mmCIF file of C-alpha atoms in Angstrom:
data_model
loop_
_atom_site.group_PDB
_atom_site.id
_atom_site.type_symbol
_atom_site.label_atom_id
_atom_site.label_comp_id
_atom_site.label_asym_id
_atom_site.label_seq_id
_atom_site.Cartn_x
_atom_site.Cartn_y
_atom_site.Cartn_z
ATOM 1 C CA UNK A 1 64.862 71.382 101.798
ATOM 2 C CA UNK A 2 65.420 73.122 98.438
ATOM 3 C CA UNK A 3 64.887 76.491 100.120
ATOM 4 C CA UNK A 4 67.440 75.627 102.806
ATOM 5 C CA UNK A 5 70.100 74.623 100.236
ATOM 6 C CA UNK A 6 69.409 77.732 98.137
ATOM 7 C CA UNK A 7 69.676 79.924 101.248
ATOM 8 C CA UNK A 8 73.009 78.340 102.147
ATOM 9 C CA UNK A 9 74.336 79.071 98.644
ATOM 10 C CA UNK A 10 73.308 82.720 98.886
ATOM 11 C CA UNK A 11 74.823 82.942 102.366
ATOM 12 C CA UNK A 12 78.167 81.575 101.179
ATOM 13 C CA UNK A 13 78.203 83.799 98.105
ATOM 14 C CA UNK A 14 77.631 86.829 100.333
ATOM 15 C CA UNK A 15 81.240 86.981 101.410
ATOM 16 C CA UNK A 16 82.081 84.341 103.975
ATOM 17 C CA UNK A 17 85.394 82.883 102.889
ATOM 18 C CA UNK A 18 85.719 79.245 102.111
ATOM 19 C CA UNK A 19 88.541 77.911 104.263
ATOM 20 C CA UNK A 20 88.960 74.680 102.356
ATOM 21 C CA UNK A 21 92.496 74.350 101.075
ATOM 22 C CA UNK A 22 94.111 76.792 103.508
ATOM 23 C CA UNK A 23 97.281 75.507 105.096
ATOM 24 C CA UNK A 24 99.658 77.495 107.231
ATOM 25 C CA UNK A 25 99.123 81.199 107.761
ATOM 26 C CA UNK A 26 102.160 83.343 106.878
ATOM 27 C CA UNK A 27 102.839 86.235 109.265
ATOM 28 C CA UNK A 28 105.013 89.219 108.406
ATOM 29 C CA UNK A 29 106.041 92.407 110.198
ATOM 30 C CA UNK A 30 104.919 91.176 113.646
ATOM 31 C CA UNK A 31 105.725 93.514 116.505
ATOM 32 C CA UNK A 32 104.265 93.777 119.993
ATOM 33 C CA UNK A 33 105.102 95.254 123.362
ATOM 34 C CA UNK A 34 104.545 97.958 125.887
ATOM 35 C CA UNK A 35 105.343 101.598 125.130
ATOM 36 C CA UNK A 36 107.849 103.400 127.403
ATOM 37 C CA UNK A 37 106.323 106.104 129.613
ATOM 38 C CA UNK A 38 102.799 105.106 128.532
ATOM 39 C CA UNK A 39 99.911 102.913 129.637
ATOM 40 C CA UNK A 40 99.222 101.782 126.068
ATOM 41 C CA UNK A 41 100.876 98.876 124.283
ATOM 42 C CA UNK A 42 100.919 97.871 120.640
ATOM 43 C CA UNK A 43 100.439 94.818 118.452
ATOM 44 C CA UNK A 44 100.889 95.032 114.673
ATOM 45 C CA UNK A 45 101.128 92.362 111.995
ATOM 46 C CA UNK A 46 100.198 91.362 108.477
ATOM 47 C CA UNK A 47 99.298 87.816 107.513
ATOM 48 C CA UNK A 48 98.121 85.809 104.549
ATOM 49 C CA UNK A 49 97.018 82.325 103.634
ATOM 50 C CA UNK A 50 98.175 82.562 100.040
ATOM 51 C CA UNK A 51 94.590 83.415 99.071
ATOM 52 C CA UNK A 52 93.819 86.311 101.420
ATOM 53 C CA UNK A 53 95.971 89.029 102.998
ATOM 54 C CA UNK A 54 95.072 91.193 105.964
ATOM 55 C CA UNK A 55 96.589 93.711 108.359
ATOM 56 C CA UNK A 56 95.903 93.732 112.083
ATOM 57 C CA UNK A 57 96.679 96.157 114.880
ATOM 58 C CA UNK A 58 95.612 96.932 118.424
ATOM 59 C CA UNK A 59 96.540 99.416 121.140
ATOM 60 C CA UNK A 60 95.754 97.555 124.388
ATOM 61 C CA UNK A 61 96.072 99.062 127.812
ATOM 62 C CA UNK A 62 99.202 97.832 129.605
ATOM 63 C CA UNK A 63 101.889 99.367 131.735
ATOM 64 C CA UNK A 64 105.431 98.105 131.124
ATOM 65 C CA UNK A 65 104.425 94.447 130.564
ATOM 66 C CA UNK A 66 103.819 92.567 127.322
ATOM 67 C CA UNK A 67 100.177 93.038 126.239
ATOM 68 C CA UNK A 68 97.330 90.599 125.784
ATOM 69 C CA UNK A 69 94.642 91.320 123.189
ATOM 70 C CA UNK A 70 91.248 89.651 122.986
ATOM 71 C CA UNK A 71 89.888 88.590 119.612
ATOM 72 C CA UNK A 72 90.109 91.719 117.433
ATOM 73 C CA UNK A 73 88.960 92.243 113.839
ATOM 74 C CA UNK A 74 91.584 92.773 111.137
ATOM 75 C CA UNK A 75 91.302 94.768 107.899
ATOM 76 C CA UNK A 76 89.958 91.997 105.630
ATOM 77 C CA UNK A 77 86.416 90.649 106.153
ATOM 78 C CA UNK A 78 86.085 87.582 108.399
ATOM 79 C CA UNK A 79 89.643 87.908 109.750
ATOM 80 C CA UNK A 80 90.741 88.486 113.331
ATOM 81 C CA UNK A 81 93.578 87.854 115.761
ATOM 82 C CA UNK A 82 94.239 87.514 119.477
ATOM 83 C CA UNK A 83 97.380 87.581 121.594
ATOM 84 C CA UNK A 84 97.250 85.742 124.913
ATOM 85 C CA UNK A 85 99.983 85.792 127.548
ATOM 86 C CA UNK A 86 100.688 82.410 129.134
ATOM 87 C CA UNK A 87 101.627 81.691 132.747
ATOM 88 C CA UNK A 88 105.069 80.411 131.638
ATOM 89 C CA UNK A 89 105.984 83.916 130.392
ATOM 90 C CA UNK A 90 105.334 83.239 126.699
ATOM 91 C CA UNK A 91 102.296 84.050 124.592
ATOM 92 C CA UNK A 92 100.061 82.584 121.880
ATOM 93 C CA UNK A 93 99.192 84.504 118.716
ATOM 94 C CA UNK A 94 95.962 83.166 117.203
ATOM 95 C CA UNK A 95 94.791 84.073 113.689
ATOM 96 C CA UNK A 96 91.227 83.572 112.482
ATOM 97 C CA UNK A 97 89.796 83.355 108.963
ATOM 98 C CA UNK A 98 86.121 82.409 108.989
ATOM 99 C CA UNK A 99 86.066 79.188 110.995
ATOM 100 C CA UNK A 100 89.760 78.389 110.365
ATOM 101 C CA UNK A 101 92.328 79.142 113.044
ATOM 102 C CA UNK A 102 96.129 79.093 113.197
ATOM 103 C CA UNK A 103 98.336 79.538 116.250
ATOM 104 C CA UNK A 104 101.948 80.598 116.726
ATOM 105 C CA UNK A 105 103.637 80.070 120.097
ATOM 106 C CA UNK A 106 105.864 82.875 121.330
ATOM 107 C CA UNK A 107 108.412 81.529 123.805
ATOM 108 C CA UNK A 108 109.262 83.386 127.001
ATOM 109 C CA UNK A 109 112.800 84.086 125.770
ATOM 110 C CA UNK A 110 111.288 86.055 122.852
ATOM 111 C CA UNK A 111 109.672 88.537 125.269
ATOM 112 C CA UNK A 112 112.410 90.700 126.754
ATOM 113 C CA UNK A 113 112.821 93.755 128.956
ATOM 114 C CA UNK A 114 114.306 96.729 127.109
ATOM 115 C CA UNK A 115 115.856 100.012 128.158
ATOM 116 C CA UNK A 116 117.381 98.507 131.321
ATOM 117 C CA UNK A 117 119.459 101.650 132.016
ATOM 118 C CA UNK A 118 116.416 103.851 132.633
ATOM 119 C CA UNK A 119 114.095 102.167 135.134
ATOM 120 C CA UNK A 120 111.152 104.419 134.305
ATOM 121 C CA UNK A 121 111.270 103.478 130.617
ATOM 122 C CA UNK A 122 111.782 99.708 131.036
ATOM 123 C CA UNK A 123 109.172 97.736 129.076
ATOM 124 C CA UNK A 124 108.588 94.221 127.729
ATOM 125 C CA UNK A 125 108.678 93.777 123.944
ATOM 126 C CA UNK A 126 108.684 90.936 121.448
ATOM 127 C CA UNK A 127 112.232 90.182 120.261
ATOM 128 C CA UNK A 128 111.657 87.123 118.067
ATOM 129 C CA UNK A 129 111.489 86.926 114.279
ATOM 130 C CA UNK A 130 109.118 89.365 112.550
ATOM 131 C CA UNK A 131 108.214 86.826 109.848
ATOM 132 C CA UNK A 132 107.051 83.288 110.643
ATOM 133 C CA UNK A 133 104.414 80.649 109.950
ATOM 134 C CA UNK A 134 101.420 79.976 112.208
ATOM 135 C CA UNK A 135 100.168 76.419 111.859
ATOM 136 C CA UNK A 136 96.487 75.751 111.348
ATOM 137 C CA UNK A 137 94.778 73.977 114.231
#
């Protein structure tokens, strides 16, 4: 039993973040969408918990429509994010820090079609606020 407790202490000291005391996750500079005349989309954001800060980005394959991104590592250790489109036309942005998770719901009216005058360049992009709070779940 002593060996097990000592091993746990070493494991925790090795860099896994303690998530005790984290509340909401603060997101800044969020942008996402499809790229005109391309089959690659983009998702970029920074977020912090007040104790840690990280930057995340992905270039998912998509053509004209708002992208989804599976769980993807961010710049800081033990951090990740995902972006999942919902059937109602919105999306969920999930943020992960160790075993803590926060989610922000993107409503369907925040995902718009742009460049309506040029049909070949029409794409879906996020048009909501760039800075917001994702609540811990």
